[in-house]
Amino acid sequence: MNIAANPVVEADQTVYLKDYQKPSFLVDSINLDIQVYDDHTKVNSVLVMKRQTAGDLILLGRDLELKSIILNGKPLSETDYTLDAEQLVIAQAPDQVTLETQVIIHPESNTQLEGLYQASGDLFVTQNEPEGFRKITFYPDRPDVLSVFTTRVEADKKFPVLLANGNLMEAGETGEGRHYTIWQDPTKKPSYLFACVIGDLAVLKDAYVTSEGRNVALEIYAEEKDIPKCHIAMEALKHSMQWDEEHYGRPYDLDNYMIVATSAFNMGAMENKGLNIFNTSCVLADEEYTSDAAIMRVQSVIAHEYFHNWTGNRITCRDWFQLCLKEGLTVFRDQSFSEDLQSAAVQRIDDVAVLKAHQFPEDSGPLSHPPRPDHFVEINNFYTATVYEKGAEINRMMSTLLGKVKFRQGTDEYFRRHDGQAVTVEDWVAALTAGSGVDLSNFLTWYNQPGTPKLEAKGEYDAAKQTYRLSFKQSLKAHPKYPNLKAVPIPVALALFDAASGEQLSLQSAALFENGVKDGVYLFDQEQATIEFSGVTAKPVVSLLRNFSAPVNLEFNYSDEELAFLIQYETNGFNQWQATQTLLERILLEGHEAGIYIEAIKNTLPDLVEKDPLLASRLFDIPTEGYLGSRIDSEYQPAVIQEQRNALVNTLARELGAFCKETYAALDPELQHEFSQAMGVRALKNIMLNMMARQGDTSAFDLAHEQYQNTGNMSERLGALKVLVWNDAPQAKDVLADFYDRFKEEALSLDQWFMVQAAHPKATAETIQVLTSHADYDLKVPNRIRAVSGGLNANPVNTWSFGVQHYIDLAKYLDEKNPIVGSRLLQVLSRWYTLAEPQRSEVKAALEALKPQVKSKNVSETLNSMLSV
Ligand code: BES
Ligand code: ZN
């Protein structure tokens, strides 16, 4: 075999945090001139730079055709610099440099959706985080180089909209049917936050006056037909602006804020300064076309990107190892925002469900890494559940421990110290510590080591002494790359309940305070510790880790009866839900009786439906096959899990039959005034409908068909569609055809049509084949790929049979066309090593066979890590 033709990720491609060095040159200003033509784009730039430390002048650049380069007025010849595929280096540059370059790039053939690319016939956009700017011009493309950007954009007048960051300074015509705009962004920013947009788009306008009295013009750009679907996003944006003023004292700092929607986008959305670029899936929202879950997501992504203006843009990352500094904090902030939009308990449930379904498995397998990694090959591979979700949890733990007031003092100090800077995780923790007066430095351990800690707890009641003792122990699985794992600080929020009355006991007595339990939170920061509650007159029921106060695997020997008790009496909605999940896992995996769960649900539901219908609907969450599989570390047999889960759903459907019928009939979302409540009622109705249909009840099919036909709401329509299609109802074919006809011009709704079919419990290789050969299937649109691939993955039995080749073929194809997305899709197979034989060896062989066929750093790094178990 020819080794050179089999590129593997070599050791020298790895970047290490310990090797960080300051850039030798800083950039005071950059003038960019971007001229878009049909078959190429010219980019001229003028960089004004000055030396900061000794060393060469290094400009990063990729896929750029260099036309000319002038240093301090003198044209350079090829002997004045060295140029390779990644960088242009000028040795012995003077301390003050004005560098002019001209390059040609090709956005019209850029399929990677990184840098400047043509998103559709009439739209060009940029995506520069983390390292896309080097595909636009030569530049020290790293987040610790901050500069003032002035941008001229020129194109044919068939593209009426020409946008860039900051304030519009000038606009005019250049002749030959072309026009231009000039924009200046007054705040210094790193290159990854640069954006420009050239296109034919319509706009929705609004305005917001900040607490400082600044009048901000708000604009959302989208295709003309989609403008009516931008109102929810616009409301969410204004709400976010106000929320950040109220909760963090952070008003907006520019006179405009623009959002541009495109269907060709690798991710959800991007926080470019004053000019966010969004996947249409994260902007467009309308009850008729968008499910409730997707509407919630739009609002939280709008908030997320807006919140980055302070946590990410004004204070940015020193280097990409610090990514969780901006993402973890911003996710924590958007989660808190969303807790105000809907049932706070349900928001927490959803966030923890994502954490447990994605981050926990990631952290227990070959892709495990600390929230702040210390090395990487391709940074795009590190926008992970660990960086985002575990990163958010670390911030949440510190905020839980500090409480509202002190946490705010800490964040105020962070903004005071570091506004305008590129900083590290240490800077963040130090500022929180200084502002709050509470030493949080041991939380750095959470950032620096991988793995989900196991938290073992034991409870012991002494009737004679009237004491209740709780002992805790923490441990981490050994990790080959991180030998020195340390104990971490774990805030354990807890409550004790009187078993007879269901009342919560007060923990305010002095004895309890001395134990270190403050405001219901015990900070467990040793390897082992015991606390004792005195004056406890009867054996209590304890509820641990309320609201999921730390990202750990809790082991506590609850009896089934205690779990049923918590379902009924726990006032923390999250732990109420957690009790249902623990109980259901036991029924599923350990063969416990289902009766006790059913009884608890029946007792709890009537009141809860009144109070919080959304939470009520979540008490029916049955752990997915994927989640159950992710809890199994060896000898995993997807078909066995499927069988066990089906058996449970059937039992529940049978035992709850009459109850479901009554509940379905009694619920009416129209009677609810608030979106969150109506959403809950719709969710509950869909669950009831599915339970009825599970038993093959044809009247349930009729009800579902009626619901499908008579509604104008996507959650109701989609819910009914799933019930009919997934239960093979006689009406299934008709409603699928109807859905297609209604929504064939609506890409995001059509994604749902693809998803529903791909996720059919009995989908076969042929089902997927038919979908991927459909005229509307498009490998250039990541959303469409994800609709089918994500749907397929709803059934692990399929993922691990014919799905393996599906994902491998996609990764191979995308390796060149769009390696960012290719690498992500391949990760679906990362738990191959947990499978029972012969599947385990089969998947391994298929992955090994892919290895010599891929070239991108993205896909090869992922593949190598996946195979390194
Ligand atoms: N900064 C990211 C966008 C991004 C992601 C850029 C990956 C480059 C690579 C943005 O703020 C973000 O985090 N977006 C998320 C959604 C968010 C609500 C968590 C996304 O795109 O999935
Ligand atoms: Zn983000």
PDB file of C-alpha atoms and ligand atoms in Angstrom, residues 127-130 192 265-271 282 297 300-302 304-305 308 323 326-327 330-331 334 380 383 388-389 820 824, ligand 1:
ATOM      1  CA  GLN A 127     -19.203  31.503   8.355  1.00  0.00           C
ATOM      2  CA  ASN A 128     -15.852  32.291   9.947  1.00  0.00           C
ATOM      3  CA  GLU A 129     -15.855  30.665  13.344  1.00  0.00           C
ATOM      4  CA  PRO A 130     -13.522  29.114  14.191  1.00  0.00           C
ATOM      5  CA  TYR A 192     -14.041  34.878  13.442  1.00  0.00           C
ATOM      6  CA  PHE A 265     -25.740  26.365   7.086  1.00  0.00           C
ATOM      7  CA  ASN A 266     -23.694  23.724   8.876  1.00  0.00           C
ATOM      8  CA  MET A 267     -24.761  24.703  12.360  1.00  0.00           C
ATOM      9  CA  GLY A 268     -27.709  26.346  14.086  1.00  0.00           C
ATOM     10  CA  ALA A 269     -26.585  29.957  14.104  1.00  0.00           C
ATOM     11  CA  MET A 270     -23.591  32.272  14.439  1.00  0.00           C
ATOM     12  CA  GLU A 271     -23.091  35.357  16.607  1.00  0.00           C
ATOM     13  CA  CYS A 282     -33.424  28.545  14.004  1.00  0.00           C
ATOM     14  CA  ARG A 297     -35.616  26.233  19.898  1.00  0.00           C
ATOM     15  CA  SER A 300     -33.496  29.983  22.684  1.00  0.00           C
ATOM     16  CA  VAL A 301     -31.086  30.172  19.737  1.00  0.00           C
ATOM     17  CA  ILE A 302     -32.009  33.824  19.149  1.00  0.00           C
ATOM     18  CA  HIS A 304     -28.060  32.429  22.693  1.00  0.00           C
ATOM     19  CA  GLU A 305     -26.566  34.359  19.786  1.00  0.00           C
ATOM     20  CA  HIS A 308     -22.850  36.156  22.932  1.00  0.00           C
ATOM     21  CA  LEU A 323     -14.127  27.671  23.651  1.00  0.00           C
ATOM     22  CA  LYS A 326     -17.942  31.606  25.693  1.00  0.00           C
ATOM     23  CA  GLU A 327     -20.136  28.620  24.772  1.00  0.00           C
ATOM     24  CA  THR A 330     -23.748  31.496  26.873  1.00  0.00           C
ATOM     25  CA  VAL A 331     -25.584  28.166  26.954  1.00  0.00           C
ATOM     26  CA  ASP A 334     -29.836  30.902  27.227  1.00  0.00           C
ATOM     27  CA  ASN A 380     -14.223  22.097  14.430  1.00  0.00           C
ATOM     28  CA  TYR A 383     -17.915  21.985  19.299  1.00  0.00           C
ATOM     29  CA  TYR A 388     -21.297  23.196  25.447  1.00  0.00           C
ATOM     30  CA  GLU A 389     -23.443  21.262  27.871  1.00  0.00           C
ATOM     31  CA  ILE A 820     -17.548  19.560   9.240  1.00  0.00           C
ATOM     32  CA  ARG A 824     -20.408  15.034  12.994  1.00  0.00           C
TER      33      ARG A 824
HETATM   34  N1  BES B   1     -20.650  30.105  17.958  1.00  0.00           N
HETATM   35  C1  BES B   1     -21.616  29.107  17.661  1.00  0.00           C
HETATM   36  C2  BES B   1     -21.691  28.784  16.200  1.00  0.00           C
HETATM   37  C3  BES B   1     -20.637  27.825  15.741  1.00  0.00           C
HETATM   38  C4  BES B   1     -20.732  26.513  16.041  1.00  0.00           C
HETATM   39  C5  BES B   1     -19.580  28.241  15.004  1.00  0.00           C
HETATM   40  C6  BES B   1     -19.755  25.643  15.610  1.00  0.00           C
HETATM   41  C7  BES B   1     -18.610  27.381  14.560  1.00  0.00           C
HETATM   42  C8  BES B   1     -18.703  26.064  14.848  1.00  0.00           C
HETATM   43  C9  BES B   1     -23.002  29.538  18.077  1.00  0.00           C
HETATM   44  O1  BES B   1     -23.048  30.495  19.058  1.00  0.00           O
HETATM   45  C10 BES B   1     -23.660  28.319  18.635  1.00  0.00           C
HETATM   46  O2  BES B   1     -23.248  27.855  19.648  1.00  0.00           O
HETATM   47  N2  BES B   1     -24.664  27.794  17.965  1.00  0.00           N
HETATM   48  C11 BES B   1     -25.339  26.587  18.319  1.00  0.00           C
HETATM   49  C12 BES B   1     -26.714  26.828  18.846  1.00  0.00           C
HETATM   50  C13 BES B   1     -26.735  27.253  20.264  1.00  0.00           C
HETATM   51  C14 BES B   1     -28.144  27.552  20.715  1.00  0.00           C
HETATM   52  C15 BES B   1     -26.126  26.251  21.205  1.00  0.00           C
HETATM   53  C16 BES B   1     -25.436  25.767  17.048  1.00  0.00           C
HETATM   54  O3  BES B   1     -25.164  26.295  15.974  1.00  0.00           O
HETATM   55  O4  BES B   1     -25.765  24.583  17.145  1.00  0.00           O
END
